[in-house]
Amino acid sequence: MKELPLVSQWAFQIDKLFHGRPSGIDNSICTHGGALLFRSGQIVEQLPKVDSFPVILVNTRVARNTKAMVEIARQKYNKFQAIVDSIWSAIDAISMRAWQLIQQNKDLDDFATLFDMNQHLLNSLGVGHSAIDKIVDCAKRYGLSAKLTGAGGGGTVIIYNTLKGTLNGHLKPLYIYLMD
């Protein structure tokens, strides 16, 4: 469709109204689909089509404040630069391993481990929230892995479905637990 670049540009402009300086990831994926590799503020590579990726998105019902999360991470960086640099290097390594798995379309069960490691590292940067932790812990209780999305501090949690087959038997207890 020749209109897709225009749709993406408009979506990016709308995202700017809500987030100030969006990355361009959301509008690109929502418009074109697939997966993309994003580094240092730039889209490096985009796969136009990927096999299904079984996830559940859970709204924490906590409004996130990207600016506040960035400031928290910046303060940690200013105080513990070498340590935070190492954390960012580990997060980068996790992202690159995930990208390799997507490209090769194999060992997708390793995503569960990558989700867990990434979530712990993000918490160490101070961008977690008790509502996120509750969802992550609940997912773990049912054999699933989860992590925060975006800047953290609330917003949405992504749960990677490592269970084969239907989730119907797991979603109701998960829902009930989260509503308490």
mmCIF file of C-alpha atoms in Angstrom:
data_model
loop_
_atom_site.group_PDB
_atom_site.id
_atom_site.type_symbol
_atom_site.label_atom_id
_atom_site.label_comp_id
_atom_site.label_asym_id
_atom_site.label_seq_id
_atom_site.Cartn_x
_atom_site.Cartn_y
_atom_site.Cartn_z
ATOM 1 C CA MET A 1 0.000 0.000 0.000
ATOM 2 C CA LYS A 2 1.470 3.283 -1.042
ATOM 3 C CA GLU A 3 -0.348 5.107 1.803
ATOM 4 C CA LEU A 4 1.487 3.248 4.567
ATOM 5 C CA PRO A 5 4.409 5.705 4.857
ATOM 6 C CA LEU A 6 1.907 8.550 5.198
ATOM 7 C CA VAL A 7 -0.061 6.628 7.841
ATOM 8 C CA SER A 8 3.180 6.031 9.748
ATOM 9 C CA GLN A 9 4.140 9.718 9.537
ATOM 10 C CA TRP A 10 0.747 10.826 10.843
ATOM 11 C CA ALA A 11 0.862 8.269 13.653
ATOM 12 C CA PHE A 12 4.330 9.550 14.585
ATOM 13 C CA GLN A 13 3.037 13.135 14.730
ATOM 14 C CA ILE A 14 0.159 12.065 16.981
ATOM 15 C CA ASP A 15 2.609 10.147 19.173
ATOM 16 C CA LYS A 16 4.612 13.380 19.520
ATOM 17 C CA LEU A 17 1.541 15.094 20.959
ATOM 18 C CA PHE A 18 1.291 12.457 23.687
ATOM 19 C CA HIS A 19 4.942 11.644 24.383
ATOM 20 C CA GLY A 20 6.996 14.621 23.245
ATOM 21 C CA ARG A 21 9.890 12.719 21.693
ATOM 22 C CA PRO A 22 8.657 9.283 20.620
ATOM 23 C CA SER A 23 11.076 6.703 19.296
ATOM 24 C CA GLY A 24 9.215 5.891 16.100
ATOM 25 C CA ILE A 25 8.924 2.256 17.083
ATOM 26 C CA ASP A 26 5.194 2.220 17.805
ATOM 27 C CA ASN A 27 4.078 3.888 14.596
ATOM 28 C CA SER A 28 6.482 1.794 12.497
ATOM 29 C CA ILE A 29 5.371 -1.553 13.911
ATOM 30 C CA CYS A 30 1.680 -0.659 13.976
ATOM 31 C CA THR A 31 1.783 0.498 10.362
ATOM 32 C CA HIS A 32 4.136 -1.994 8.742
ATOM 33 C CA GLY A 33 4.042 -4.964 11.135
ATOM 34 C CA GLY A 34 6.981 -7.287 11.592
ATOM 35 C CA ALA A 35 9.794 -6.533 14.007
ATOM 36 C CA LEU A 36 12.509 -3.933 14.135
ATOM 37 C CA LEU A 37 15.918 -3.403 15.634
ATOM 38 C CA PHE A 38 16.197 0.010 17.258
ATOM 39 C CA ARG A 39 19.532 1.356 18.516
ATOM 40 C CA SER A 40 20.642 4.791 19.633
ATOM 41 C CA GLY A 41 17.442 6.439 18.475
ATOM 42 C CA GLN A 42 17.515 4.892 15.005
ATOM 43 C CA ILE A 43 15.706 2.047 13.305
ATOM 44 C CA VAL A 44 18.616 -0.142 12.186
ATOM 45 C CA GLU A 45 16.789 -3.048 10.610
ATOM 46 C CA GLN A 46 13.198 -4.084 10.057
ATOM 47 C CA LEU A 47 11.863 -7.549 9.341
ATOM 48 C CA PRO A 48 8.673 -7.176 7.325
ATOM 49 C CA LYS A 49 7.140 -10.397 8.590
ATOM 50 C CA VAL A 50 7.695 -12.542 11.632
ATOM 51 C CA ASP A 51 5.853 -15.602 12.842
ATOM 52 C CA SER A 52 3.311 -15.083 15.557
ATOM 53 C CA PHE A 53 4.685 -14.040 18.891
ATOM 54 C CA PRO A 54 2.388 -15.237 21.684
ATOM 55 C CA VAL A 55 2.045 -12.410 24.186
ATOM 56 C CA ILE A 56 -0.505 -10.969 26.556
ATOM 57 C CA LEU A 57 -0.540 -7.231 27.259
ATOM 58 C CA VAL A 58 -1.693 -6.190 30.722
ATOM 59 C CA ASN A 59 -2.528 -2.611 31.610
ATOM 60 C CA THR A 60 -1.185 -1.806 35.086
ATOM 61 C CA ARG A 61 -3.784 0.960 35.435
ATOM 62 C CA VAL A 62 -0.925 3.184 36.588
ATOM 63 C CA ALA A 63 -0.227 6.209 34.424
ATOM 64 C CA ARG A 64 3.410 6.320 33.459
ATOM 65 C CA ASN A 65 5.532 9.407 33.328
ATOM 66 C CA THR A 66 8.332 8.881 30.821
ATOM 67 C CA LYS A 67 10.098 12.080 31.821
ATOM 68 C CA ALA A 68 10.160 11.024 35.490
ATOM 69 C CA MET A 69 11.480 7.551 34.611
ATOM 70 C CA VAL A 70 14.242 9.034 32.473
ATOM 71 C CA GLU A 71 15.182 11.337 35.342
ATOM 72 C CA ILE A 72 15.321 8.421 37.810
ATOM 73 C CA ALA A 73 17.608 6.486 35.471
ATOM 74 C CA ARG A 74 19.726 9.599 34.879
ATOM 75 C CA GLN A 75 20.204 10.115 38.624
ATOM 76 C CA LYS A 76 21.328 6.507 39.024
ATOM 77 C CA TYR A 77 23.704 6.978 36.104
ATOM 78 C CA ASN A 78 25.161 10.166 37.605
ATOM 79 C CA LYS A 79 25.773 8.400 40.921
ATOM 80 C CA PHE A 80 26.867 4.968 39.638
ATOM 81 C CA GLN A 81 28.083 5.550 36.079
ATOM 82 C CA ALA A 82 30.232 2.431 35.647
ATOM 83 C CA ILE A 83 27.550 0.167 37.105
ATOM 84 C CA VAL A 84 24.735 1.687 35.047
ATOM 85 C CA ASP A 85 26.903 1.431 31.922
ATOM 86 C CA SER A 86 27.243 -2.290 32.650
ATOM 87 C CA ILE A 87 23.491 -2.623 33.131
ATOM 88 C CA TRP A 88 22.853 -0.901 29.782
ATOM 89 C CA SER A 89 25.409 -3.184 28.132
ATOM 90 C CA ALA A 90 23.603 -6.217 29.540
ATOM 91 C CA ILE A 91 20.240 -4.874 28.335
ATOM 92 C CA ASP A 92 21.768 -4.340 24.896
ATOM 93 C CA ALA A 93 23.108 -7.909 24.861
ATOM 94 C CA ILE A 94 19.647 -9.218 25.794
ATOM 95 C CA SER A 95 18.076 -7.175 23.005
ATOM 96 C CA MET A 96 20.590 -8.420 20.451
ATOM 97 C CA ARG A 97 20.042 -12.039 21.500
ATOM 98 C CA ALA A 98 16.277 -11.560 21.181
ATOM 99 C CA TRP A 99 16.785 -10.056 17.707
ATOM 100 C CA GLN A 100 18.857 -13.072 16.670
ATOM 101 C CA LEU A 101 16.133 -15.428 17.895
ATOM 102 C CA ILE A 102 13.496 -13.528 15.929
ATOM 103 C CA GLN A 103 15.623 -13.570 12.775
ATOM 104 C CA GLN A 104 16.359 -17.290 13.082
ATOM 105 C CA ASN A 105 12.827 -18.109 14.239
ATOM 106 C CA LYS A 106 14.129 -20.705 16.655
ATOM 107 C CA ASP A 107 14.587 -21.236 20.377
ATOM 108 C CA LEU A 108 11.779 -18.815 21.061
ATOM 109 C CA ASP A 109 11.402 -20.405 24.493
ATOM 110 C CA ASP A 110 14.623 -18.557 25.363
ATOM 111 C CA PHE A 111 12.526 -15.380 25.280
ATOM 112 C CA ALA A 112 11.191 -16.305 28.710
ATOM 113 C CA THR A 113 14.679 -16.145 30.187
ATOM 114 C CA LEU A 114 15.453 -12.937 28.303
ATOM 115 C CA PHE A 115 12.234 -11.336 29.604
ATOM 116 C CA ASP A 116 13.155 -12.265 33.182
ATOM 117 C CA MET A 117 16.714 -10.949 32.922
ATOM 118 C CA ASN A 118 15.584 -7.734 31.239
ATOM 119 C CA GLN A 119 12.945 -7.062 33.886
ATOM 120 C CA HIS A 120 15.445 -7.486 36.726
ATOM 121 C CA LEU A 121 17.886 -5.116 35.045
ATOM 122 C CA LEU A 122 15.190 -2.503 34.436
ATOM 123 C CA ASN A 123 14.158 -2.731 38.092
ATOM 124 C CA SER A 124 17.768 -2.123 39.090
ATOM 125 C CA LEU A 125 17.602 1.137 37.127
ATOM 126 C CA GLY A 126 14.623 2.199 39.244
ATOM 127 C CA VAL A 127 12.003 2.238 36.482
ATOM 128 C CA GLY A 128 9.797 -0.474 37.933
ATOM 129 C CA HIS A 129 6.605 -0.069 39.940
ATOM 130 C CA SER A 130 4.781 -2.231 42.481
ATOM 131 C CA ALA A 131 1.905 -2.720 39.998
ATOM 132 C CA ILE A 132 4.381 -4.023 37.417
ATOM 133 C CA ASP A 133 5.971 -6.306 40.021
ATOM 134 C CA LYS A 134 2.554 -7.724 40.947
ATOM 135 C CA ILE A 135 1.827 -8.642 37.320
ATOM 136 C CA VAL A 136 5.321 -10.064 36.770
ATOM 137 C CA ASP A 137 5.040 -12.153 39.956
ATOM 138 C CA CYS A 138 1.576 -13.361 38.997
ATOM 139 C CA ALA A 139 2.761 -14.361 35.523
ATOM 140 C CA LYS A 140 5.651 -16.264 37.097
ATOM 141 C CA ARG A 141 3.196 -18.081 39.373
ATOM 142 C CA TYR A 142 1.540 -19.477 36.224
ATOM 143 C CA GLY A 143 4.807 -20.367 34.501
ATOM 144 C CA LEU A 144 4.942 -17.265 32.311
ATOM 145 C CA SER A 145 7.568 -14.533 31.968
ATOM 146 C CA ALA A 146 6.798 -10.833 31.895
ATOM 147 C CA LYS A 147 8.478 -7.452 31.714
ATOM 148 C CA LEU A 148 7.574 -3.802 31.657
ATOM 149 C CA THR A 149 7.159 -1.994 28.358
ATOM 150 C CA GLY A 150 8.227 1.485 27.361
ATOM 151 C CA ALA A 151 9.803 3.670 30.004
ATOM 152 C CA GLY A 152 8.274 1.723 32.877
ATOM 153 C CA GLY A 153 6.838 3.224 36.027
ATOM 154 C CA GLY A 154 3.384 1.941 35.088
ATOM 155 C CA GLY A 155 1.764 1.579 31.699
ATOM 156 C CA THR A 156 1.710 -1.883 30.176
ATOM 157 C CA VAL A 157 3.375 -5.187 30.997
ATOM 158 C CA ILE A 158 4.054 -7.731 28.267
ATOM 159 C CA ILE A 159 3.728 -11.398 29.216
ATOM 160 C CA TYR A 160 5.416 -13.959 26.994
ATOM 161 C CA ASN A 161 3.278 -17.058 26.626
ATOM 162 C CA THR A 162 5.561 -20.051 27.023
ATOM 163 C CA LEU A 163 2.613 -22.382 27.549
ATOM 164 C CA LYS A 164 1.685 -24.505 24.583
ATOM 165 C CA GLY A 165 -1.944 -24.472 23.528
ATOM 166 C CA THR A 166 -4.730 -22.430 25.007
ATOM 167 C CA LEU A 167 -4.378 -20.054 27.911
ATOM 168 C CA ASN A 168 -8.054 -20.130 28.872
ATOM 169 C CA GLY A 169 -7.396 -22.157 32.008
ATOM 170 C CA HIS A 170 -4.730 -19.689 33.122
ATOM 171 C CA LEU A 171 -6.256 -16.348 32.172
ATOM 172 C CA LYS A 172 -9.182 -16.436 34.584
ATOM 173 C CA PRO A 173 -7.054 -17.088 37.711
ATOM 174 C CA LEU A 174 -4.553 -14.498 36.444
ATOM 175 C CA TYR A 175 -7.360 -11.981 35.972
ATOM 176 C CA ILE A 176 -8.875 -12.709 39.393
ATOM 177 C CA TYR A 177 -5.493 -12.385 41.095
ATOM 178 C CA LEU A 178 -4.749 -9.085 39.388
ATOM 179 C CA MET A 179 -8.150 -7.629 40.277
ATOM 180 C CA ASP A 180 -7.550 -8.169 44.021
#
